[in-house]
Amino acid sequence: MITGDAAYIKKINRSLIIKEIIKAGMISRADLSKVTALTRATISAQVADLLEEGLIVETMLEHNPVGRKPIMLSLNGEAGYALGIDLDYGKISFLLTDLLGQPVVSESIEIHTTDYSEILHILMQHIKQFKAEYTDSRYGMIGAAISIHGLVAKDEVVHFVPRLGWNEIDLKNDLEKELDVDVYIENNANLSSFAERVFFHHQTENLLCATLYSGIGLGMMMNNDFFRGHDGFAGEAGHMIIVPGGRPCKCGNKGCWERYASESMIFEFLAEKKQIKHLSYEHIQSWLDESDEEVTNLMEELLYYLSIGLNNMINMYNPDVVVLDSELLRMYPDALDKIKGNLHSTINHYRELSISSIGKKSCVFGACALAIKHFLDVPMLNLPYAK
């Protein structure tokens, strides 16, 4: 039984009610009372507050075969906007969604610098612009979450970004002291895993998401929360050694997983082998369509080494769902079945292995969802996905 002062209990009940309204999509007061085990009086009082605050709306259910038409409650997606930002090497992507995670506007810009002060200025200008333009709601822009392709500590300080050369950067503080906006900083793989949980895999509390683009990152959701480790740096599975004494890695070791099973490895090898400076997915797709033996063998090698690492991760964390985020896997015929065929250990236990339906936008969708979660102060979100 929860005990404590009235304000704390009210806050807990409010969070529970909002969570169940979002989960159901639409729900009556009576059903809300059943699923939360709260009294009808408590439901009535909390719902009245949420309606007054504009966070939920009432809808009369038109088709009800028996009795009075029930009044349904749902989250008011139009009450505010969340801004997600993917800060990557050479590119910054922005996505603005409503409170239901539905996209409103997206934008990507190229950047030709790694200098922190210059990138900070670019971020400030764009965040200010989004905040100023989207004021046509009760709460305006409710927060901005930024995806970092590097190590982010538990206190949200950016510890290290390899490709930008950043060390110990307090981006959150630098932005918040200049902007009247709540800012959240998180690792990109964590945000990808969060997006998969929030928008697709509503029935699991334990999910792994491996992103294979510029290296291999592993986002881990355990008991509906990020698994961060002691300092917040857990998930650097790309630097797990799978070939002792193998290919040199920028981390200083040899034989790291991402040197054998990441998209960057494929692009690096083929760009040199085929003598194409700006290699694209279209190039690889055309070679696959032509059954190019060299490219096919390279993809088979990727699947083999990817399976080795996944076997280790599955045995180590025993996830319910494993999601692979890779454009190359979407392009390669029967990739998923071949990976599953390699996971034949009798102690491998997982319910589902899938390729991400969100793709490269997963971390920016996850960033928006994180800002929404903080604003609503709920333990987890179940939102519909819309491209």
PDB file of N, CA and C in Angstrom, residues 273-337:
ATOM      1  N   LYS A 273      37.179  -0.729 -52.551  1.00  0.00           N
ATOM      2  CA  LYS A 273      37.265  -1.809 -53.535  1.00  0.00           C
ATOM      3  C   LYS A 273      36.715  -1.384 -54.896  1.00  0.00           C
ATOM      4  N   LYS A 274      35.594  -0.662 -54.885  1.00  0.00           N
ATOM      5  CA  LYS A 274      34.933  -0.268 -56.129  1.00  0.00           C
ATOM      6  C   LYS A 274      35.404   1.095 -56.629  1.00  0.00           C
ATOM      7  N   GLN A 275      36.274   1.739 -55.821  1.00  0.00           N
ATOM      8  CA  GLN A 275      36.805   3.068 -56.181  1.00  0.00           C
ATOM      9  C   GLN A 275      35.683   4.081 -56.423  1.00  0.00           C
ATOM     10  N   ILE A 276      34.723   4.130 -55.456  1.00  0.00           N
ATOM     11  CA  ILE A 276      33.626   5.093 -55.507  1.00  0.00           C
ATOM     12  C   ILE A 276      33.708   5.953 -54.257  1.00  0.00           C
ATOM     13  N   LYS A 277      33.929   7.234 -54.430  1.00  0.00           N
ATOM     14  CA  LYS A 277      34.153   8.125 -53.290  1.00  0.00           C
ATOM     15  C   LYS A 277      32.899   8.300 -52.454  1.00  0.00           C
ATOM     16  N   HIS A 278      31.770   8.579 -53.099  1.00  0.00           N
ATOM     17  CA  HIS A 278      30.512   8.823 -52.379  1.00  0.00           C
ATOM     18  C   HIS A 278      29.571   7.635 -52.584  1.00  0.00           C
ATOM     19  N   LEU A 279      29.907   6.551 -51.955  1.00  0.00           N
ATOM     20  CA  LEU A 279      29.110   5.332 -52.078  1.00  0.00           C
ATOM     21  C   LEU A 279      27.748   5.517 -51.407  1.00  0.00           C
ATOM     22  N   SER A 280      26.687   5.005 -52.029  1.00  0.00           N
ATOM     23  CA  SER A 280      25.332   5.174 -51.506  1.00  0.00           C
ATOM     24  C   SER A 280      24.641   3.817 -51.372  1.00  0.00           C
ATOM     25  N   TYR A 281      23.501   3.823 -50.681  1.00  0.00           N
ATOM     26  CA  TYR A 281      22.689   2.614 -50.588  1.00  0.00           C
ATOM     27  C   TYR A 281      22.229   2.173 -51.984  1.00  0.00           C
ATOM     28  N   GLU A 282      22.003   3.147 -52.856  1.00  0.00           N
ATOM     29  CA  GLU A 282      21.554   2.822 -54.213  1.00  0.00           C
ATOM     30  C   GLU A 282      22.605   1.987 -54.955  1.00  0.00           C
ATOM     31  N   HIS A 283      23.889   2.334 -54.742  1.00  0.00           N
ATOM     32  CA  HIS A 283      24.950   1.529 -55.352  1.00  0.00           C
ATOM     33  C   HIS A 283      24.864   0.075 -54.877  1.00  0.00           C
ATOM     34  N   ILE A 284      24.744  -0.078 -53.565  1.00  0.00           N
ATOM     35  CA  ILE A 284      24.715  -1.436 -52.989  1.00  0.00           C
ATOM     36  C   ILE A 284      23.478  -2.190 -53.451  1.00  0.00           C
ATOM     37  N   GLN A 285      22.338  -1.494 -53.513  1.00  0.00           N
ATOM     38  CA  GLN A 285      21.111  -2.142 -53.975  1.00  0.00           C
ATOM     39  C   GLN A 285      21.261  -2.641 -55.411  1.00  0.00           C
ATOM     40  N   SER A 286      21.880  -1.845 -56.265  1.00  0.00           N
ATOM     41  CA  SER A 286      22.042  -2.254 -57.666  1.00  0.00           C
ATOM     42  C   SER A 286      22.962  -3.466 -57.764  1.00  0.00           C
ATOM     43  N   TRP A 287      24.010  -3.527 -56.944  1.00  0.00           N
ATOM     44  CA  TRP A 287      24.910  -4.694 -56.947  1.00  0.00           C
ATOM     45  C   TRP A 287      24.194  -5.942 -56.430  1.00  0.00           C
ATOM     46  N   LEU A 288      23.347  -5.747 -55.425  1.00  0.00           N
ATOM     47  CA  LEU A 288      22.576  -6.884 -54.923  1.00  0.00           C
ATOM     48  C   LEU A 288      21.594  -7.379 -55.980  1.00  0.00           C
ATOM     49  N   ASP A 289      20.970  -6.444 -56.689  1.00  0.00           N
ATOM     50  CA  ASP A 289      20.038  -6.824 -57.763  1.00  0.00           C
ATOM     51  C   ASP A 289      20.749  -7.598 -58.866  1.00  0.00           C
ATOM     52  N   GLU A 290      22.022  -7.269 -59.076  1.00  0.00           N
ATOM     53  CA  GLU A 290      22.822  -7.933 -60.114  1.00  0.00           C
ATOM     54  C   GLU A 290      23.490  -9.205 -59.592  1.00  0.00           C
ATOM     55  N   SER A 291      23.242  -9.533 -58.296  1.00  0.00           N
ATOM     56  CA  SER A 291      23.863 -10.701 -57.658  1.00  0.00           C
ATOM     57  C   SER A 291      25.388 -10.640 -57.707  1.00  0.00           C
ATOM     58  N   ASP A 292      25.901  -9.438 -57.479  1.00  0.00           N
ATOM     59  CA  ASP A 292      27.354  -9.244 -57.433  1.00  0.00           C
ATOM     60  C   ASP A 292      27.941 -10.161 -56.355  1.00  0.00           C
ATOM     61  N   GLU A 293      28.823 -11.064 -56.745  1.00  0.00           N
ATOM     62  CA  GLU A 293      29.337 -12.089 -55.836  1.00  0.00           C
ATOM     63  C   GLU A 293      30.103 -11.476 -54.663  1.00  0.00           C
ATOM     64  N   GLU A 294      30.908 -10.475 -54.947  1.00  0.00           N
ATOM     65  CA  GLU A 294      31.711  -9.857 -53.897  1.00  0.00           C
ATOM     66  C   GLU A 294      30.838  -9.184 -52.842  1.00  0.00           C
ATOM     67  N   VAL A 295      29.816  -8.470 -53.290  1.00  0.00           N
ATOM     68  CA  VAL A 295      28.908  -7.779 -52.373  1.00  0.00           C
ATOM     69  C   VAL A 295      28.063  -8.784 -51.602  1.00  0.00           C
ATOM     70  N   THR A 296      27.604  -9.818 -52.278  1.00  0.00           N
ATOM     71  CA  THR A 296      26.813 -10.856 -51.611  1.00  0.00           C
ATOM     72  C   THR A 296      27.631 -11.555 -50.530  1.00  0.00           C
ATOM     73  N   ASN A 297      28.866 -11.889 -50.830  1.00  0.00           N
ATOM     74  CA  ASN A 297      29.727 -12.538 -49.839  1.00  0.00           C
ATOM     75  C   ASN A 297      29.983 -11.631 -48.645  1.00  0.00           C
ATOM     76  N   LEU A 298      30.132 -10.334 -48.928  1.00  0.00           N
ATOM     77  CA  LEU A 298      30.364  -9.367 -47.852  1.00  0.00           C
ATOM     78  C   LEU A 298      29.147  -9.277 -46.939  1.00  0.00           C
ATOM     79  N   MET A 299      27.954  -9.295 -47.523  1.00  0.00           N
ATOM     80  CA  MET A 299      26.729  -9.253 -46.726  1.00  0.00           C
ATOM     81  C   MET A 299      26.558 -10.532 -45.909  1.00  0.00           C
ATOM     82  N   GLU A 300      26.902 -11.662 -46.483  1.00  0.00           N
ATOM     83  CA  GLU A 300      26.819 -12.924 -45.747  1.00  0.00           C
ATOM     84  C   GLU A 300      27.784 -12.921 -44.564  1.00  0.00           C
ATOM     85  N   GLU A 301      28.955 -12.321 -44.768  1.00  0.00           N
ATOM     86  CA  GLU A 301      29.929 -12.198 -43.676  1.00  0.00           C
ATOM     87  C   GLU A 301      29.381 -11.308 -42.571  1.00  0.00           C
ATOM     88  N   LEU A 302      28.728 -10.199 -42.967  1.00  0.00           N
ATOM     89  CA  LEU A 302      28.118  -9.310 -41.978  1.00  0.00           C
ATOM     90  C   LEU A 302      27.089 -10.062 -41.141  1.00  0.00           C
ATOM     91  N   LEU A 303      26.228 -10.851 -41.801  1.00  0.00           N
ATOM     92  CA  LEU A 303      25.194 -11.594 -41.079  1.00  0.00           C
ATOM     93  C   LEU A 303      25.819 -12.600 -40.107  1.00  0.00           C
ATOM     94  N   TYR A 304      26.902 -13.214 -40.532  1.00  0.00           N
ATOM     95  CA  TYR A 304      27.580 -14.201 -39.686  1.00  0.00           C
ATOM     96  C   TYR A 304      28.113 -13.552 -38.413  1.00  0.00           C
ATOM     97  N   TYR A 305      28.855 -12.449 -38.568  1.00  0.00           N
ATOM     98  CA  TYR A 305      29.440 -11.796 -37.402  1.00  0.00           C
ATOM     99  C   TYR A 305      28.383 -11.069 -36.565  1.00  0.00           C
ATOM    100  N   LEU A 306      27.342 -10.574 -37.226  1.00  0.00           N
ATOM    101  CA  LEU A 306      26.237  -9.956 -36.492  1.00  0.00           C
ATOM    102  C   LEU A 306      25.585 -10.985 -35.576  1.00  0.00           C
ATOM    103  N   SER A 307      25.411 -12.189 -36.089  1.00  0.00           N
ATOM    104  CA  SER A 307      24.791 -13.262 -35.303  1.00  0.00           C
ATOM    105  C   SER A 307      25.631 -13.636 -34.092  1.00  0.00           C
ATOM    106  N   ILE A 308      26.953 -13.614 -34.232  1.00  0.00           N
ATOM    107  CA  ILE A 308      27.829 -13.936 -33.094  1.00  0.00           C
ATOM    108  C   ILE A 308      27.596 -12.951 -31.956  1.00  0.00           C
ATOM    109  N   GLY A 309      27.586 -11.660 -32.288  1.00  0.00           N
ATOM    110  CA  GLY A 309      27.364 -10.647 -31.261  1.00  0.00           C
ATOM    111  C   GLY A 309      25.974 -10.714 -30.659  1.00  0.00           C
ATOM    112  N   LEU A 310      24.976 -10.958 -31.504  1.00  0.00           N
ATOM    113  CA  LEU A 310      23.594 -11.052 -30.999  1.00  0.00           C
ATOM    114  C   LEU A 310      23.438 -12.239 -30.069  1.00  0.00           C
ATOM    115  N   ASN A 311      24.087 -13.344 -30.402  1.00  0.00           N
ATOM    116  CA  ASN A 311      24.051 -14.509 -29.528  1.00  0.00           C
ATOM    117  C   ASN A 311      24.561 -14.136 -28.133  1.00  0.00           C
ATOM    118  N   ASN A 312      25.657 -13.393 -28.091  1.00  0.00           N
ATOM    119  CA  ASN A 312      26.212 -12.965 -26.800  1.00  0.00           C
ATOM    120  C   ASN A 312      25.258 -12.043 -26.055  1.00  0.00           C
ATOM    121  N   MET A 313      24.677 -11.081 -26.782  1.00  0.00           N
ATOM    122  CA  MET A 313      23.779 -10.112 -26.145  1.00  0.00           C
ATOM    123  C   MET A 313      22.512 -10.782 -25.610  1.00  0.00           C
ATOM    124  N   ILE A 314      21.958 -11.707 -26.384  1.00  0.00           N
ATOM    125  CA  ILE A 314      20.734 -12.402 -25.966  1.00  0.00           C
ATOM    126  C   ILE A 314      20.994 -13.250 -24.732  1.00  0.00           C
ATOM    127  N   ASN A 315      22.130 -13.962 -24.731  1.00  0.00           N
ATOM    128  CA  ASN A 315      22.462 -14.786 -23.565  1.00  0.00           C
ATOM    129  C   ASN A 315      22.763 -13.938 -22.334  1.00  0.00           C
ATOM    130  N   MET A 316      23.312 -12.756 -22.558  1.00  0.00           N
ATOM    131  CA  MET A 316      23.697 -11.902 -21.445  1.00  0.00           C
ATOM    132  C   MET A 316      22.494 -11.201 -20.805  1.00  0.00           C
ATOM    133  N   TYR A 317      21.538 -10.732 -21.642  1.00  0.00           N
ATOM    134  CA  TYR A 317      20.446  -9.891 -21.123  1.00  0.00           C
ATOM    135  C   TYR A 317      19.076 -10.545 -21.148  1.00  0.00           C
ATOM    136  N   ASN A 318      18.925 -11.673 -21.852  1.00  0.00           N
ATOM    137  CA  ASN A 318      17.641 -12.371 -21.915  1.00  0.00           C
ATOM    138  C   ASN A 318      16.488 -11.416 -22.225  1.00  0.00           C
ATOM    139  N   PRO A 319      16.558 -10.700 -23.367  1.00  0.00           N
ATOM    140  CA  PRO A 319      15.488  -9.766 -23.722  1.00  0.00           C
ATOM    141  C   PRO A 319      14.256 -10.494 -24.236  1.00  0.00           C
ATOM    142  N   ASP A 320      13.138  -9.805 -24.212  1.00  0.00           N
ATOM    143  CA  ASP A 320      11.909 -10.324 -24.800  1.00  0.00           C
ATOM    144  C   ASP A 320      11.915 -10.072 -26.302  1.00  0.00           C
ATOM    145  N   VAL A 321      12.337  -8.858 -26.686  1.00  0.00           N
ATOM    146  CA  VAL A 321      12.331  -8.428 -28.085  1.00  0.00           C
ATOM    147  C   VAL A 321      13.719  -7.899 -28.453  1.00  0.00           C
ATOM    148  N   VAL A 322      14.189  -8.268 -29.646  1.00  0.00           N
ATOM    149  CA  VAL A 322      15.439  -7.738 -30.188  1.00  0.00           C
ATOM    150  C   VAL A 322      15.116  -7.071 -31.528  1.00  0.00           C
ATOM    151  N   VAL A 323      15.497  -5.790 -31.654  1.00  0.00           N
ATOM    152  CA  VAL A 323      15.238  -5.039 -32.887  1.00  0.00           C
ATOM    153  C   VAL A 323      16.572  -4.664 -33.516  1.00  0.00           C
ATOM    154  N   LEU A 324      16.692  -4.870 -34.820  1.00  0.00           N
ATOM    155  CA  LEU A 324      17.896  -4.517 -35.566  1.00  0.00           C
ATOM    156  C   LEU A 324      17.589  -3.322 -36.456  1.00  0.00           C
ATOM    157  N   ASP A 325      18.343  -2.258 -36.290  1.00  0.00           N
ATOM    158  CA  ASP A 325      18.096  -1.036 -37.051  1.00  0.00           C
ATOM    159  C   ASP A 325      19.183  -0.891 -38.106  1.00  0.00           C
ATOM    160  N   SER A 326      18.871  -1.265 -39.346  1.00  0.00           N
ATOM    161  CA  SER A 326      19.850  -1.255 -40.430  1.00  0.00           C
ATOM    162  C   SER A 326      19.156  -1.206 -41.770  1.00  0.00           C
ATOM    163  N   GLU A 327      19.547  -0.259 -42.605  1.00  0.00           N
ATOM    164  CA  GLU A 327      18.989  -0.167 -43.952  1.00  0.00           C
ATOM    165  C   GLU A 327      19.471  -1.333 -44.808  1.00  0.00           C
ATOM    166  N   LEU A 328      20.712  -1.759 -44.617  1.00  0.00           N
ATOM    167  CA  LEU A 328      21.244  -2.877 -45.416  1.00  0.00           C
ATOM    168  C   LEU A 328      20.486  -4.168 -45.152  1.00  0.00           C
ATOM    169  N   LEU A 329      20.084  -4.387 -43.897  1.00  0.00           N
ATOM    170  CA  LEU A 329      19.312  -5.600 -43.587  1.00  0.00           C
ATOM    171  C   LEU A 329      17.939  -5.556 -44.248  1.00  0.00           C
ATOM    172  N   ARG A 330      17.376  -4.352 -44.361  1.00  0.00           N
ATOM    173  CA  ARG A 330      16.083  -4.228 -45.046  1.00  0.00           C
ATOM    174  C   ARG A 330      16.234  -4.534 -46.541  1.00  0.00           C
ATOM    175  N   MET A 331      17.413  -4.240 -47.083  1.00  0.00           N
ATOM    176  CA  MET A 331      17.654  -4.424 -48.515  1.00  0.00           C
ATOM    177  C   MET A 331      18.010  -5.864 -48.866  1.00  0.00           C
ATOM    178  N   TYR A 332      18.627  -6.582 -47.939  1.00  0.00           N
ATOM    179  CA  TYR A 332      19.181  -7.902 -48.265  1.00  0.00           C
ATOM    180  C   TYR A 332      18.128  -8.989 -48.095  1.00  0.00           C
ATOM    181  N   PRO A 333      17.869  -9.778 -49.140  1.00  0.00           N
ATOM    182  CA  PRO A 333      16.802 -10.797 -49.078  1.00  0.00           C
ATOM    183  C   PRO A 333      17.039 -11.815 -47.962  1.00  0.00           C
ATOM    184  N   ASP A 334      15.977 -12.104 -47.227  1.00  0.00           N
ATOM    185  CA  ASP A 334      15.985 -13.144 -46.184  1.00  0.00           C
ATOM    186  C   ASP A 334      17.010 -12.909 -45.082  1.00  0.00           C
ATOM    187  N   ALA A 335      17.414 -11.658 -44.881  1.00  0.00           N
ATOM    188  CA  ALA A 335      18.432 -11.355 -43.872  1.00  0.00           C
ATOM    189  C   ALA A 335      18.001 -11.843 -42.493  1.00  0.00           C
ATOM    190  N   LEU A 336      16.755 -11.564 -42.133  1.00  0.00           N
ATOM    191  CA  LEU A 336      16.285 -11.912 -40.793  1.00  0.00           C
ATOM    192  C   LEU A 336      16.258 -13.421 -40.582  1.00  0.00           C
ATOM    193  N   ASP A 337      15.778 -14.154 -41.577  1.00  0.00           N
ATOM    194  CA  ASP A 337      15.720 -15.613 -41.450  1.00  0.00           C
ATOM    195  C   ASP A 337      17.124 -16.209 -41.330  1.00  0.00           C
TER     196      ASP A 337
END
